[in-house]
Amino acid sequence: MEASSKNTLFSFEQKVVEKAEAALAKAESQDAPLREEFERLLEQYKKIFKQSERLIRLSDSQQQKLNDALEQLENAKEMADSANRFKSMFLANMSHEIRTPMNAIIGLTSLALKAEVSPKVREYLNTVQISAHSLLGIINDILDFSKIEAGKLDLESVAFHLESVMGYISDLFSERAANSGVELLFHIDEDVPRQLVGDPLRLGQILVNLTGNAMKFTRRGKIEIFANVLEIDSKQTTIRFQVSDTGIGIAEDQLPHLFDSFTQADGSTTRNYGGTGLGLTICKLLAEMMGGDMKVRSKLGDGSSFYFALPFLLDTSNAGAYDRKSKDVFKKEAVRKDSPRIFGLRVLLVEDNAINREVAQEILGNARLVTETASNGRHALEILRRTLSGETAPFDVVLMDVQMPEMDGYEATSKIRSELRMEDLPVIAMTAHAMKGDREKCIEAGMNDYIAKPIDPDQLVSVISEWVPDRRRADAQELSRFDADVAHAFPDSLPGLDLKSFMNRLDGNRKLLSKVMKQFIDNYSTVDLDIKKALETGDYETAKRMSHTLKGVAATFSAYELNDRARELEVAIGDEDGDWQEKIEDFGVALRVVVKAAHRLVDVA
């Protein structure tokens, strides 16, 4: 009831009471029993009036409290929505900031492992690579959990082949299992349909996580992955998946809490095996989102079995397109596939981060691609305009970073399509963003495909191969001629350098060879004079540090003579009785030989 209506009602009731009291006063001389009855009724009416007024005012108070509570609830909801938006923005930015250095760590480590290094250094690099991928997995777990928690993770519904998912699991874990002495087995019942409609990425994510856990907790025995049909008709099927191992197992009292977020089986598990405690939580949530559930059977010391059943539609649109062969049990060794033959393609690499540019250039160079770089979208447009005027040769593909200063990748791609009219030029996004909608945003901007950072070299080359015209791909004979041309006119050996060893370390990259030789000339061509000056002024610490540095540089270049002389000089400087005068002369002679070779390599590379 509105306040004005309430006031009118109260005023009316008050007037009624006043008139009744006036009438009662006039009736004092009249019939006493009748007057007393009227007086009694009036008192009752006044009590009822006061109670009604009190109840109405109490109702107003409660209504005001309710309104205040609703307003507070609305404000809290708005704050929660704002917090969620902030969290999403924070995660997107943090994803970019973390993935950018991760791209450099993983990319450069991968390149370093292709070089000729000592067994000890290779062991270090392998550890770095494993740790980097582990950290990347943690980042992905946190992002996925956050997206699921916020209801922002969408599922795909696409046609896929079940054995392609299983083959991916096999490729990922077979070599690791073999190295650990663990047998990895796949059991797919013959009646399991291979052509399905659903989300293969999330199905694969669940199986990868469960298999990875099984590998982590299984030191001997076997890991088995099962798939069998629970229900099937002409349109859909329900398939039960199971991952079993002969590992350490789980205590019975820990099983009820196993799928809780940030939970490990116990404290010792965290210390011995690591992990965020999110993997199984994400697996269960994904299974539930896909229409299933996840359960576990385990006994401490006797292995574990995780199983879940998911519904899929049957894909009948492309019958016969896949190989229908099925096996009750199959083992598949991981096979490294040759990179597509795409040498000679011209690639425009648009990337603002200098380290990421270097990593991508190395990857592309190893694939025998010709690369030109741009530091932002505006710079890329300037380069592409020159191709339209004929000033430079056209590009076959553009690798476009998304987040850049001056002009980002979205705007640049849009202008490539609208202003430059380059509708057929493949543009592939490279981005450290990994949040919901990033891929869609790239496609909407006119990009053809999307690669998430850190960049996998094989995936990068494979995606480029998908989008370039078949006519540009080389056959084995052309590739042989290309390699022969590269080797032609290049010196077999040079005084002071084991050139073959050095080129193997650089993976045959002559452009990089020229670059490092020029840096060597610029920085170290007169270092013997600098060392001698430091020694003559008594600065032995600086002299020793410079000779030590040159020892490492010479080893990297496979300049073994210079390496020996630098080592002898370092020892002489550190020895109180050492004759550094003679050693510095020997060092200078070896240095001049390598500097001369470096000039030659800058000229011919």
Coordinates of C-alpha atoms in Angstrom, one line a residue:
M1 CA 0.0 0.0 0.0
E2 CA 1.4 3.4 -0.9
A3 CA 2.3 5.8 1.9
S4 CA -0.4 8.4 0.8
S5 CA -3.1 5.7 0.9
K6 CA -2.1 4.6 4.3
N7 CA -2.1 8.2 5.7
T8 CA -5.6 8.7 4.2
L9 CA -6.8 5.4 5.9
F10 CA -5.3 6.4 9.2
S11 CA -6.9 9.9 9.0
F12 CA -10.3 8.4 8.2
E13 CA -10.2 5.9 11.0
Q14 CA -9.2 8.7 13.4
K15 CA -12.2 10.8 12.4
V16 CA -14.5 7.9 12.8
V17 CA -13.2 7.4 16.4
E18 CA -13.6 11.2 17.2
K19 CA -17.2 11.2 15.9
A20 CA -18.0 8.1 17.8
E21 CA -16.6 9.7 21.0
A22 CA -18.6 12.9 20.4
A23 CA -21.8 10.9 19.9
L24 CA -21.1 9.0 23.1
A25 CA -20.7 12.2 25.1
K26 CA -24.1 13.4 23.8
A27 CA -25.7 10.1 24.9
E28 CA -24.8 10.4 28.6
S29 CA -28.3 11.3 29.6
Q30 CA -29.9 8.5 27.5
D31 CA -30.4 4.8 28.2
A32 CA -27.5 3.7 30.4
P33 CA -27.3 0.1 29.2
L34 CA -27.3 1.1 25.5
R35 CA -24.6 3.8 26.2
E36 CA -22.4 1.3 28.0
E37 CA -22.7 -1.2 25.2
F38 CA -21.8 1.5 22.6
E39 CA -18.8 2.6 24.8
R40 CA -17.6 -1.1 25.0
L41 CA -17.9 -1.5 21.2
L42 CA -16.0 1.8 20.7
E43 CA -13.1 0.7 22.9
Q44 CA -12.9 -2.6 21.0
Y45 CA -12.9 -0.6 17.7
K46 CA -10.1 1.7 18.9
K47 CA -8.0 -1.4 20.0
I48 CA -8.6 -3.0 16.6
F49 CA -7.7 0.3 14.9
K50 CA -4.4 0.6 16.9
Q51 CA -3.5 -3.0 16.2
S52 CA -4.2 -2.5 12.5
E53 CA -2.1 0.6 12.4
R54 CA 0.8 -1.2 14.3
L55 CA 0.6 -4.2 11.9
I56 CA 0.6 -1.9 8.9
R57 CA 3.6 0.0 10.1
L58 CA 5.3 -3.3 11.0
S59 CA 4.6 -4.6 7.5
D60 CA 6.1 -1.4 6.1
S61 CA 9.2 -2.0 8.2
Q62 CA 9.5 -5.6 7.1
Q63 CA 8.9 -4.5 3.5
Q64 CA 11.6 -1.9 3.8
K65 CA 14.0 -4.5 5.2
L66 CA 13.1 -6.9 2.4
N67 CA 13.7 -4.1 -0.1
D68 CA 17.0 -3.4 1.5
A69 CA 17.9 -7.1 1.4
L70 CA 17.0 -7.3 -2.3
E71 CA 19.0 -4.3 -3.0
Q72 CA 22.0 -5.7 -1.1
L73 CA 21.5 -9.0 -3.0
E74 CA 21.5 -7.2 -6.3
N75 CA 24.6 -5.3 -5.3
A76 CA 26.3 -8.5 -4.2
K77 CA 25.3 -10.1 -7.5
E78 CA 26.7 -7.2 -9.4
M79 CA 29.9 -7.3 -7.4
A80 CA 30.2 -11.1 -8.0
D81 CA 29.7 -10.6 -11.7
S82 CA 32.3 -7.8 -11.7
A83 CA 34.7 -10.1 -9.7
N84 CA 34.1 -12.9 -12.3
R85 CA 34.8 -10.5 -15.1
F86 CA 37.9 -9.3 -13.4
K87 CA 39.0 -12.9 -12.7
S88 CA 38.5 -13.8 -16.3
M89 CA 40.5 -10.7 -17.4
F90 CA 43.2 -11.5 -14.9
L91 CA 43.5 -15.1 -16.0
A92 CA 43.6 -14.1 -19.6
N93 CA 46.4 -11.6 -18.9
M94 CA 48.3 -13.9 -16.7
S95 CA 47.9 -16.7 -19.2
H96 CA 49.5 -14.4 -21.8
E97 CA 52.2 -13.2 -19.5
I98 CA 53.2 -16.7 -18.3
R99 CA 52.9 -18.4 -21.7
T100 CA 55.1 -15.8 -23.4
P101 CA 58.3 -16.7 -21.4
M102 CA 57.1 -20.4 -21.5
N103 CA 57.2 -20.2 -25.3
A104 CA 60.8 -19.1 -25.1
I105 CA 61.8 -21.7 -22.6
I106 CA 60.2 -24.6 -24.4
G107 CA 61.1 -23.4 -27.9
L108 CA 64.7 -22.7 -27.2
T109 CA 65.1 -25.9 -25.2
S110 CA 63.7 -27.9 -28.1
L111 CA 66.1 -26.2 -30.4
A112 CA 69.1 -26.8 -28.0
L113 CA 68.3 -30.5 -27.8
K114 CA 68.7 -30.7 -31.6
A115 CA 72.3 -29.4 -31.2
E116 CA 75.4 -31.4 -30.4
V117 CA 75.8 -31.2 -26.7
S118 CA 77.5 -33.2 -24.0
P119 CA 75.4 -36.0 -22.3
K120 CA 75.3 -34.0 -19.1
V121 CA 74.0 -30.8 -20.8
R122 CA 71.5 -32.9 -22.7
E123 CA 70.3 -34.3 -19.4
Y124 CA 69.9 -30.8 -18.0
L125 CA 68.0 -29.7 -21.1
N126 CA 65.7 -32.7 -20.9
T127 CA 64.9 -31.9 -17.3
V128 CA 64.2 -28.3 -18.3
Q129 CA 61.9 -29.4 -21.0
I130 CA 60.0 -31.9 -18.8
S131 CA 59.7 -29.2 -16.1
A132 CA 58.4 -26.6 -18.5
H133 CA 55.8 -28.9 -19.9
S134 CA 54.8 -29.8 -16.3
L135 CA 54.4 -26.1 -15.5
L136 CA 52.4 -25.6 -18.7
G137 CA 50.1 -28.5 -17.6
I138 CA 49.5 -26.7 -14.2
I139 CA 48.7 -23.5 -16.0
N140 CA 46.2 -25.3 -18.2
D141 CA 44.6 -27.1 -15.2
I142 CA 44.1 -23.8 -13.4
L143 CA 42.6 -22.1 -16.4
D144 CA 40.3 -25.1 -17.2
F145 CA 39.1 -25.3 -13.5
S146 CA 38.4 -21.6 -13.5
K147 CA 36.4 -21.8 -16.7
I148 CA 34.4 -24.8 -15.5
E149 CA 33.8 -23.1 -12.1
A150 CA 32.5 -19.9 -13.9
G151 CA 30.4 -21.9 -16.3
K152 CA 32.4 -20.5 -19.2
L153 CA 33.7 -23.8 -20.7
D154 CA 31.8 -24.8 -23.8
L155 CA 31.7 -28.3 -25.3
E156 CA 32.0 -29.0 -29.0
S157 CA 29.8 -31.3 -30.9
V158 CA 31.8 -32.5 -34.0
A159 CA 32.3 -35.7 -35.9
F160 CA 35.5 -37.5 -34.9
H161 CA 37.1 -41.0 -35.1
L162 CA 37.6 -42.8 -31.8
E163 CA 40.8 -44.4 -32.8
S164 CA 42.3 -41.0 -33.6
V165 CA 41.8 -40.1 -29.9
M166 CA 43.2 -43.5 -28.8
G167 CA 46.1 -43.1 -31.2
Y168 CA 46.9 -39.7 -29.8
I169 CA 47.1 -41.2 -26.3
S170 CA 49.3 -44.0 -27.6
D171 CA 51.7 -41.6 -29.3
L172 CA 51.9 -39.5 -26.2
F173 CA 52.7 -42.2 -23.7
S174 CA 54.1 -45.3 -25.5
E175 CA 57.7 -44.1 -25.5
R176 CA 57.5 -43.0 -21.9
A177 CA 55.9 -46.3 -20.9
A178 CA 58.6 -48.3 -22.7
N179 CA 61.4 -46.3 -21.0
S180 CA 59.8 -47.0 -17.7
G181 CA 59.4 -50.7 -18.3
V182 CA 55.6 -50.4 -18.1
E183 CA 53.3 -52.1 -20.7
L184 CA 50.7 -49.8 -22.2
L185 CA 47.7 -51.7 -23.6
F186 CA 44.5 -50.6 -25.4
H187 CA 41.4 -52.8 -25.4
I188 CA 38.6 -51.5 -27.7
D189 CA 35.7 -53.9 -28.1
E190 CA 34.9 -54.7 -31.8
D191 CA 31.3 -53.5 -31.4
V192 CA 32.4 -50.0 -30.3
P193 CA 31.5 -47.5 -33.0
R194 CA 34.5 -45.7 -34.3
Q195 CA 32.7 -42.7 -36.0
L196 CA 31.1 -40.5 -33.3
V197 CA 29.8 -37.0 -32.7
G198 CA 30.9 -35.3 -29.5
D199 CA 33.9 -33.4 -28.1
P200 CA 37.1 -35.3 -28.9
L201 CA 39.3 -32.7 -27.3
R202 CA 37.7 -33.1 -23.9
L203 CA 37.4 -36.9 -24.1
G204 CA 41.2 -36.9 -25.0
Q205 CA 41.8 -34.5 -22.1
I206 CA 40.2 -36.9 -19.6
L207 CA 42.1 -39.9 -20.9
V208 CA 45.4 -38.0 -21.0
N209 CA 45.0 -37.0 -17.4
L210 CA 44.0 -40.4 -16.2
T211 CA 46.8 -42.1 -18.2
G212 CA 49.3 -39.5 -17.0
N213 CA 48.3 -40.2 -13.4
A214 CA 48.6 -44.0 -14.0
M215 CA 52.1 -43.4 -15.5
K216 CA 53.1 -41.3 -12.5
F217 CA 52.0 -43.9 -9.9
T218 CA 53.0 -47.1 -11.7
R219 CA 56.6 -48.3 -11.5
R220 CA 56.1 -51.7 -12.9
G221 CA 53.4 -53.9 -14.5
K222 CA 50.9 -52.4 -17.0
I223 CA 48.5 -49.7 -17.8
E224 CA 45.3 -50.6 -19.7
I225 CA 42.8 -48.4 -21.4
F226 CA 39.4 -50.0 -22.1
A227 CA 36.4 -49.0 -24.2
N228 CA 33.2 -50.9 -24.4
V229 CA 29.5 -50.3 -25.4
L230 CA 26.8 -50.0 -22.7
E231 CA 24.0 -49.0 -25.0
I232 CA 23.5 -48.4 -28.7
D233 CA 20.8 -47.8 -31.2
S234 CA 20.6 -46.4 -34.7
K235 CA 21.3 -42.8 -33.6
Q236 CA 23.4 -42.8 -30.4
T237 CA 25.6 -44.9 -28.1
T238 CA 26.9 -44.9 -24.6
I239 CA 30.5 -46.0 -24.3
R240 CA 32.3 -46.9 -21.0
F241 CA 35.9 -46.0 -20.7
Q242 CA 38.3 -47.3 -18.1
V243 CA 42.0 -46.6 -17.3
S244 CA 43.5 -49.3 -15.0
D245 CA 47.0 -49.6 -13.6
T246 CA 49.1 -51.8 -11.3
G247 CA 50.5 -48.9 -9.4
I248 CA 50.6 -47.9 -5.7
G249 CA 46.8 -47.7 -5.3
I250 CA 44.8 -45.5 -3.0
A251 CA 43.8 -45.9 0.7
E252 CA 40.1 -46.6 1.2
D253 CA 39.5 -43.6 3.5
Q254 CA 40.9 -41.3 0.8
L255 CA 38.5 -42.4 -2.0
P256 CA 35.5 -40.2 -0.9
H257 CA 37.6 -37.1 -1.2
L258 CA 39.6 -38.0 -4.3
F259 CA 37.7 -35.8 -6.7
D260 CA 37.7 -32.7 -4.4
S261 CA 39.5 -29.8 -5.8
F262 CA 43.1 -29.2 -4.7
T263 CA 43.2 -32.6 -3.0
Q264 CA 45.8 -35.3 -3.2
A265 CA 45.6 -38.8 -1.8
D266 CA 47.7 -37.7 1.2
G267 CA 50.5 -35.4 2.1
S268 CA 53.2 -37.8 1.2
T269 CA 51.8 -38.2 -2.3
T270 CA 52.1 -34.5 -2.8
R271 CA 55.7 -34.6 -1.7
N272 CA 56.7 -37.7 -3.7
Y273 CA 54.7 -37.2 -6.8
G274 CA 53.6 -33.5 -7.0
G275 CA 50.6 -32.1 -8.8
T276 CA 48.0 -29.4 -8.2
G277 CA 45.2 -31.7 -7.0
L278 CA 43.0 -30.4 -9.9
G279 CA 43.5 -33.1 -12.5
L280 CA 40.9 -35.6 -11.2
T281 CA 38.5 -32.8 -10.3
I282 CA 38.6 -31.5 -13.8
C283 CA 38.2 -35.0 -15.2
K284 CA 35.1 -35.6 -13.1
L285 CA 33.6 -32.2 -14.0
L286 CA 34.2 -32.7 -17.7
A287 CA 32.6 -36.2 -17.6
E288 CA 29.6 -34.7 -15.9
M289 CA 29.4 -31.9 -18.4
M290 CA 29.5 -34.5 -21.2
G291 CA 26.5 -36.4 -19.7
G292 CA 28.4 -39.0 -17.6
D293 CA 30.0 -39.5 -14.3
M294 CA 33.4 -40.8 -13.0
K295 CA 34.0 -43.4 -10.4
V296 CA 37.1 -45.2 -9.0
R297 CA 38.0 -48.6 -7.6
S298 CA 41.3 -48.9 -5.8
K299 CA 43.1 -50.8 -3.1
L300 CA 46.3 -49.6 -1.5
G301 CA 49.3 -51.3 -3.0
D302 CA 47.1 -53.0 -5.7
G303 CA 46.5 -50.5 -8.4
S304 CA 43.5 -48.3 -9.4
S305 CA 40.8 -48.2 -12.0
F306 CA 39.0 -45.0 -13.1
Y307 CA 36.0 -45.4 -15.2
F308 CA 33.2 -43.3 -16.8
A309 CA 30.5 -43.7 -19.4
L310 CA 29.6 -41.0 -21.9
P311 CA 26.8 -40.7 -24.5
F312 CA 27.7 -39.9 -28.1
L313 CA 25.7 -39.5 -31.3
L314 CA 26.7 -41.8 -34.2
D315 CA 28.3 -40.1 -37.2
T316 CA 26.6 -41.6 -40.3
S317 CA 27.4 -38.6 -42.6
N318 CA 30.8 -39.9 -43.7
A319 CA 30.5 -43.7 -43.6
G320 CA 33.4 -45.5 -45.0
A321 CA 35.8 -42.5 -44.8
Y322 CA 37.8 -44.1 -42.0
D323 CA 39.7 -47.3 -41.8
R324 CA 37.2 -49.6 -40.0
K325 CA 39.8 -52.1 -38.8
S326 CA 39.6 -52.8 -35.1
K327 CA 41.6 -54.9 -32.8
D328 CA 40.7 -56.4 -29.4
V329 CA 44.1 -55.5 -28.0
F330 CA 46.6 -53.2 -29.8
K331 CA 50.0 -51.7 -28.8
K332 CA 51.2 -48.8 -30.8
E333 CA 54.7 -47.4 -30.7
A334 CA 55.1 -43.6 -30.9
V335 CA 56.4 -42.7 -34.3
R336 CA 57.9 -39.4 -35.1
K337 CA 56.4 -38.2 -38.4
D338 CA 58.6 -36.3 -40.9
S339 CA 57.8 -32.7 -41.2
P340 CA 55.8 -31.7 -44.4
R341 CA 57.9 -30.8 -47.4
I342 CA 57.3 -27.1 -47.4
F343 CA 60.7 -25.6 -47.8
G344 CA 61.1 -22.4 -49.7
L345 CA 57.8 -20.9 -48.5
R346 CA 57.9 -17.2 -47.7
V347 CA 56.6 -16.5 -44.2
L348 CA 55.8 -13.1 -42.7
L349 CA 56.3 -13.5 -38.9
V350 CA 54.5 -10.8 -36.9
E351 CA 55.6 -10.8 -33.3
D352 CA 56.5 -8.0 -30.9
N353 CA 58.5 -10.1 -28.4
A354 CA 62.1 -10.4 -29.6
I355 CA 62.7 -13.8 -27.9
N356 CA 59.6 -15.2 -29.4
R357 CA 60.7 -13.9 -32.8
E358 CA 64.0 -15.7 -32.4
V359 CA 62.4 -19.0 -31.4
A360 CA 59.9 -18.9 -34.2
Q361 CA 62.6 -18.0 -36.7
E362 CA 64.7 -20.9 -35.6
I363 CA 61.8 -23.3 -36.0
L364 CA 60.9 -22.0 -39.4
G365 CA 64.5 -21.9 -40.4
N366 CA 64.9 -25.6 -39.4
A367 CA 61.9 -26.3 -41.7
R368 CA 63.7 -24.5 -44.6
L369 CA 61.3 -21.6 -44.7
V370 CA 62.2 -18.1 -45.7
T371 CA 61.1 -15.7 -43.0
E372 CA 60.7 -11.9 -42.8
T373 CA 59.7 -10.4 -39.5
A374 CA 57.5 -7.5 -38.4
S375 CA 57.3 -6.2 -34.8
N376 CA 53.6 -5.2 -34.9
G377 CA 50.5 -5.1 -37.0
R378 CA 51.2 -1.7 -38.5
H379 CA 54.7 -2.8 -39.6
A380 CA 53.2 -6.0 -41.1
L381 CA 50.8 -4.0 -43.2
E382 CA 53.6 -1.8 -44.6
I383 CA 55.5 -4.9 -45.6
L384 CA 52.5 -6.5 -47.3
R385 CA 51.7 -3.3 -49.2
R386 CA 55.2 -3.5 -50.7
T387 CA 54.3 -6.9 -52.1
L388 CA 51.3 -5.4 -53.8
S389 CA 53.4 -2.8 -55.6
G390 CA 55.9 -5.5 -56.6
E391 CA 58.8 -4.1 -54.5
T392 CA 59.1 -7.5 -52.7
A393 CA 58.0 -11.0 -53.4
P394 CA 54.6 -12.1 -52.1
F395 CA 54.3 -14.2 -49.0
D396 CA 52.7 -17.6 -48.8
V397 CA 51.5 -17.3 -45.2
V398 CA 51.4 -14.9 -42.3
L399 CA 52.0 -15.9 -38.7
M400 CA 50.2 -13.3 -36.6
D401 CA 50.7 -12.6 -32.9
V402 CA 47.5 -11.3 -31.3
Q403 CA 48.5 -9.0 -28.5
M404 CA 50.9 -6.3 -29.9
P405 CA 51.5 -2.6 -29.4
E406 CA 50.4 0.1 -31.9
M407 CA 48.2 -2.4 -33.8
D408 CA 47.2 -5.8 -32.6
G409 CA 46.7 -9.0 -34.7
Y410 CA 42.9 -8.7 -34.9
E411 CA 43.0 -5.2 -36.4
A412 CA 45.9 -6.0 -38.7
T413 CA 44.2 -9.1 -40.0
S414 CA 41.0 -7.2 -40.6
K415 CA 42.9 -4.6 -42.6
I416 CA 44.7 -7.3 -44.6
R417 CA 41.3 -8.6 -45.7
S418 CA 39.4 -5.3 -46.1
E419 CA 42.1 -2.7 -47.2
L420 CA 44.7 -4.9 -48.9
R421 CA 42.1 -7.2 -50.4
M422 CA 44.3 -10.3 -49.6
E423 CA 41.4 -12.7 -49.0
D424 CA 43.4 -15.8 -50.0
L425 CA 46.5 -15.1 -48.0
P426 CA 46.6 -17.6 -45.0
V427 CA 46.8 -15.8 -41.7
I428 CA 47.5 -18.1 -38.7
A429 CA 47.2 -16.6 -35.2
M430 CA 49.9 -17.2 -32.6
T431 CA 48.8 -16.3 -29.2
A432 CA 49.5 -16.9 -25.5
H433 CA 45.8 -16.3 -24.7
A434 CA 43.9 -19.4 -23.8
M435 CA 40.5 -18.2 -22.6
K436 CA 37.0 -18.9 -23.9
G437 CA 36.3 -17.2 -27.2
D438 CA 39.9 -16.5 -28.2
R439 CA 39.8 -18.9 -31.2
E440 CA 36.4 -17.6 -32.2
K441 CA 37.6 -14.0 -32.0
C442 CA 40.6 -14.9 -34.3
I443 CA 38.3 -16.5 -36.9
E444 CA 35.9 -13.6 -36.8
A445 CA 38.8 -11.2 -37.4
G446 CA 39.6 -13.1 -40.7
M447 CA 42.3 -15.5 -39.5
N448 CA 42.4 -19.0 -40.9
D449 CA 43.7 -20.9 -38.0
Y450 CA 45.0 -20.7 -34.4
I451 CA 48.2 -21.9 -32.6
A452 CA 48.5 -21.5 -28.8
K453 CA 51.8 -20.6 -27.3
P454 CA 54.1 -22.2 -26.2
I455 CA 54.4 -23.2 -29.9
D456 CA 55.1 -26.8 -30.7
P457 CA 57.5 -26.9 -33.7
D458 CA 55.8 -29.9 -35.3
Q459 CA 52.4 -28.4 -34.9
L460 CA 53.5 -25.1 -36.3
V461 CA 54.9 -26.7 -39.5
S462 CA 51.9 -29.0 -39.8
V463 CA 49.4 -26.1 -39.6
I464 CA 51.4 -24.1 -42.2
S465 CA 51.4 -27.1 -44.4
E466 CA 47.6 -27.3 -44.2
W467 CA 47.1 -23.8 -45.5
V468 CA 49.7 -23.4 -48.2
P469 CA 48.9 -24.5 -51.8
D470 CA 50.0 -28.0 -52.7
R471 CA 51.9 -26.8 -55.6
R472 CA 54.5 -25.2 -53.2
R473 CA 55.3 -28.4 -51.4
A474 CA 58.5 -30.1 -52.4
D475 CA 59.0 -33.8 -53.2
A476 CA 62.0 -35.8 -52.0
Q477 CA 64.0 -35.1 -55.2
E478 CA 63.5 -31.3 -54.9
L479 CA 64.5 -31.4 -51.3
S480 CA 67.7 -33.3 -52.2
R481 CA 68.6 -30.6 -54.8
F482 CA 67.9 -27.9 -52.2
D483 CA 70.2 -29.5 -49.6
A484 CA 72.8 -29.9 -52.3
D485 CA 72.5 -26.2 -53.2
V486 CA 72.9 -25.2 -49.6
A487 CA 76.1 -27.3 -49.3
H488 CA 77.5 -25.9 -52.5
A489 CA 80.3 -23.3 -52.2
F490 CA 80.3 -23.7 -48.5
P491 CA 83.7 -24.5 -47.1
D492 CA 84.2 -28.1 -45.9
S493 CA 86.6 -26.9 -43.2
L494 CA 88.4 -23.8 -41.9
P495 CA 91.5 -23.4 -39.8
G496 CA 90.7 -23.1 -36.2
L497 CA 87.2 -24.5 -36.4
D498 CA 85.6 -28.0 -36.6
L499 CA 83.0 -26.6 -39.0
K500 CA 81.1 -29.8 -39.4
S501 CA 80.6 -30.2 -35.6
F502 CA 79.7 -26.5 -35.3
M503 CA 77.1 -26.7 -38.2
N504 CA 75.6 -29.8 -36.6
R505 CA 75.2 -27.8 -33.4
L506 CA 73.4 -25.1 -35.4
D507 CA 71.2 -27.7 -37.1
G508 CA 72.7 -26.5 -40.5
N509 CA 71.4 -23.0 -40.1
R510 CA 73.8 -20.8 -42.1
K511 CA 71.9 -17.6 -41.4
L512 CA 72.4 -18.2 -37.6
L513 CA 76.0 -19.1 -38.3
S514 CA 76.5 -15.7 -40.0
K515 CA 74.8 -13.9 -37.1
V516 CA 76.9 -15.5 -34.3
M517 CA 80.1 -15.1 -36.3
K518 CA 79.5 -11.4 -36.7
Q519 CA 78.7 -11.1 -32.9
F520 CA 82.0 -12.9 -32.2
I521 CA 84.0 -10.5 -34.4
D522 CA 82.3 -7.5 -32.8
N523 CA 82.7 -8.6 -29.2
Y524 CA 85.9 -10.7 -29.1
S525 CA 88.2 -10.0 -32.0
T526 CA 90.6 -8.1 -29.7
V527 CA 89.9 -9.7 -26.4
D528 CA 93.5 -10.9 -26.0
L529 CA 94.5 -7.2 -25.8
D530 CA 91.8 -6.5 -23.2
I531 CA 93.0 -9.5 -21.1
K532 CA 96.6 -8.4 -21.4
K533 CA 95.7 -4.8 -20.3
A534 CA 93.9 -6.2 -17.3
L535 CA 96.8 -8.3 -16.3
E536 CA 99.3 -5.5 -16.7
T537 CA 97.2 -3.3 -14.3
G538 CA 96.9 -6.1 -11.8
D539 CA 93.2 -6.8 -12.4
Y540 CA 93.6 -10.5 -12.4
E541 CA 89.9 -11.2 -11.6
T542 CA 88.7 -9.5 -14.8
A543 CA 91.4 -11.2 -16.8
K544 CA 90.5 -14.6 -15.5
R545 CA 86.8 -14.0 -16.1
M546 CA 87.4 -12.9 -19.7
S547 CA 89.6 -15.9 -20.5
H548 CA 87.0 -18.2 -18.9
T549 CA 84.3 -16.6 -21.1
L550 CA 86.4 -17.2 -24.2
K551 CA 87.0 -20.8 -23.2
G552 CA 83.2 -21.3 -23.2
V553 CA 82.7 -19.5 -26.5
A554 CA 85.4 -21.5 -28.2
A555 CA 83.8 -24.7 -27.0
T556 CA 80.5 -23.6 -28.5
F557 CA 82.1 -22.9 -31.8
S558 CA 84.0 -26.2 -31.8
A559 CA 87.2 -24.1 -31.9
Y560 CA 89.2 -26.6 -30.0
E561 CA 92.6 -25.0 -30.3
L562 CA 91.4 -21.7 -29.0
N563 CA 89.5 -23.5 -26.2
D564 CA 92.8 -25.2 -25.1
R565 CA 94.8 -22.0 -25.2
A566 CA 92.0 -20.1 -23.2
R567 CA 92.0 -22.9 -20.6
E568 CA 95.8 -22.7 -20.2
L569 CA 95.6 -19.0 -19.9
E570 CA 92.9 -19.1 -17.3
V571 CA 95.0 -21.6 -15.2
A572 CA 98.1 -19.5 -15.6
I573 CA 96.3 -16.4 -14.4
G574 CA 94.9 -18.3 -11.3
D575 CA 98.4 -19.7 -10.5
E576 CA 100.6 -17.3 -8.5
D577 CA 103.7 -18.8 -10.2
G578 CA 101.9 -19.0 -13.6
D579 CA 103.7 -17.6 -16.7
W580 CA 100.7 -15.8 -18.2
Q581 CA 103.0 -13.7 -20.6
E582 CA 103.7 -16.8 -22.7
K583 CA 100.1 -18.1 -22.5
I584 CA 98.6 -14.8 -23.6
E585 CA 100.8 -14.8 -26.8
D586 CA 99.7 -18.4 -27.6
F587 CA 96.1 -17.4 -26.9
G588 CA 96.4 -14.4 -29.2
V589 CA 97.7 -16.5 -32.1
A590 CA 94.8 -19.0 -31.8
L591 CA 92.3 -16.1 -31.5
R592 CA 93.5 -14.5 -34.8
V593 CA 93.0 -17.8 -36.7
V594 CA 89.4 -18.1 -35.5
V595 CA 88.6 -14.4 -36.2
K596 CA 89.9 -14.9 -39.8
A597 CA 87.6 -17.9 -40.1
A598 CA 84.7 -16.0 -38.7
H599 CA 85.1 -13.2 -41.4
R600 CA 85.1 -15.9 -44.1
L601 CA 81.9 -17.4 -42.7
V602 CA 80.1 -14.0 -42.5
D603 CA 80.9 -13.5 -46.2
V604 CA 79.7 -16.9 -47.4
A605 CA 76.8 -17.7 -45.1

